[in-house]
Tab-separated table of C-alpha atoms in Angstrom:
chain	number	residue	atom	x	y	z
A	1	UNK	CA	-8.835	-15.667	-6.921
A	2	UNK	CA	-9.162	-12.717	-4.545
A	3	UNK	CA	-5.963	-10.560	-3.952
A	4	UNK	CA	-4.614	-10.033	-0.555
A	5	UNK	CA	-5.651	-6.588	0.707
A	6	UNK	CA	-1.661	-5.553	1.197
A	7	UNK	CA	1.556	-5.501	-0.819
A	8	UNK	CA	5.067	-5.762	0.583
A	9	UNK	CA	6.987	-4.117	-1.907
A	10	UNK	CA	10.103	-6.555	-3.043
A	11	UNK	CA	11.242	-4.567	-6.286
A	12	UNK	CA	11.288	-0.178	-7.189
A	13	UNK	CA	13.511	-0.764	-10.269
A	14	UNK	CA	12.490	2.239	-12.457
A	15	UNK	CA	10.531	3.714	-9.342
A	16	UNK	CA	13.145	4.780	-7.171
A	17	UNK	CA	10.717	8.338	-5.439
A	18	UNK	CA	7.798	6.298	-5.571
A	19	UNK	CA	8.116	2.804	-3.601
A	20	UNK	CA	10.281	1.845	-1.040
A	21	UNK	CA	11.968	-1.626	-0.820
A	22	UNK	CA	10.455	-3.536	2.581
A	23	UNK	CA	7.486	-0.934	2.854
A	24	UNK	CA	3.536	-2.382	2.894
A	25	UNK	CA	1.439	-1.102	0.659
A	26	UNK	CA	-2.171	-1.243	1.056
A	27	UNK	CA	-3.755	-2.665	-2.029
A	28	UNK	CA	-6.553	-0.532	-3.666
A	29	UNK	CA	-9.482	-2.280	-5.336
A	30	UNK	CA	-9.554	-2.286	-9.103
A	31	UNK	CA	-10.570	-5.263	-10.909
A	32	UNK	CA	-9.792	-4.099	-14.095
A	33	UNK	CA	-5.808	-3.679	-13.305
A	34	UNK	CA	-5.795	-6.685	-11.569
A	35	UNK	CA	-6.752	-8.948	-14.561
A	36	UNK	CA	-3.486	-7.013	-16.737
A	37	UNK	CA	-1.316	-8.068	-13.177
A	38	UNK	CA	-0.888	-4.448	-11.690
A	39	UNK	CA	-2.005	-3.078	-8.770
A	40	UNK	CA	-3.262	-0.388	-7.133
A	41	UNK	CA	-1.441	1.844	-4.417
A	42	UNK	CA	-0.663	4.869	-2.715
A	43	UNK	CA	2.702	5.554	-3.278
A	44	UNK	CA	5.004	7.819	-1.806
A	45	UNK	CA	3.750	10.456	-3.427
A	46	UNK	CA	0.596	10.610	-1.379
A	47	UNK	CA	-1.402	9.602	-5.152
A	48	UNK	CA	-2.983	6.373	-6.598
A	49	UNK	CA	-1.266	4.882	-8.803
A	50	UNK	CA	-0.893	1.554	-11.202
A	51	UNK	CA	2.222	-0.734	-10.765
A	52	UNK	CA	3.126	-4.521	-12.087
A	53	UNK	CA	2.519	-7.326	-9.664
A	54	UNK	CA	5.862	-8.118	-10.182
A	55	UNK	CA	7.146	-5.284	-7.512
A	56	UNK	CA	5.364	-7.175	-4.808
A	57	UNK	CA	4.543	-9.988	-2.476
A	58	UNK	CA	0.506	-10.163	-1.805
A	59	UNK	CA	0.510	-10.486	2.384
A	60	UNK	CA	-2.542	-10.493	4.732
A	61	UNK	CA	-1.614	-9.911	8.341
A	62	UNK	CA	-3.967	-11.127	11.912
A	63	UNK	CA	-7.034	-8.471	12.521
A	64	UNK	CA	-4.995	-6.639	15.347
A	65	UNK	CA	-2.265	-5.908	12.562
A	66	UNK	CA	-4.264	-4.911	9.993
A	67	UNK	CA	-6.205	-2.427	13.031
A	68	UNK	CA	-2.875	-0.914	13.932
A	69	UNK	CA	-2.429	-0.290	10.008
A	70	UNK	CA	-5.206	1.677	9.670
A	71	UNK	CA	-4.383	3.372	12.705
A	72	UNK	CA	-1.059	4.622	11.318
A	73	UNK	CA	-2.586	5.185	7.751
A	74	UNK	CA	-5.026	7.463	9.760
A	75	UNK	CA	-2.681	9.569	11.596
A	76	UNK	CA	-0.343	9.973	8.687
A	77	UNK	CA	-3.117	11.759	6.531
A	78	UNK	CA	-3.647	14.367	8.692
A	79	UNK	CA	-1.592	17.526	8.648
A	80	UNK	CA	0.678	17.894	11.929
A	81	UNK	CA	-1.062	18.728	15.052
A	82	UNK	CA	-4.345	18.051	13.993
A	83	UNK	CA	-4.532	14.920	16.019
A	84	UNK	CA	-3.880	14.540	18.802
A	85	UNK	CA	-2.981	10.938	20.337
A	86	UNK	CA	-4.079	9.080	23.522
């Protein structure tokens, strides 16, 4: 079964820096992880990085959503003041 391309974190026991309770996550793809249950994110630490399934709820969200994700994933990689918005 396919995983849902986003993870609403529900759980930062023992990760307290690195995930934030309530926060989406976009899931990255890596097969291999997913068939030991972890997952793939980029935390708050700006890095990739492995975590157990059981810190999150798999979500999907409508196309417009998932646009205005990308949108805010965009913006937030760029240093301040490189972009500059409509």
């Amino acid at each position: 079964m396919r995983r849902k391309p986003f993870a609403l974190c529900v759980d930062n026991t023992d990760y307290l820096a690195s995930l934030i309770v309530g926060k989406v996550y976009r899931v990255l793809p890596d097969a291999r992880a997913a068939k030991d249950e972890f997952v793939r994110i980029v935390d708050e630490s700006g890095e990739d990085y492995l975590y157990h399934d059981s810190h999150f709820v798999f979500v999907d969200f409508p196309r417009a959503v998932k646009k205005r994700i990308r949108e805010i994933e965009a913006v937030a990689s760029h240093p301040i003041g490189t972009i500059v918005r409509k």
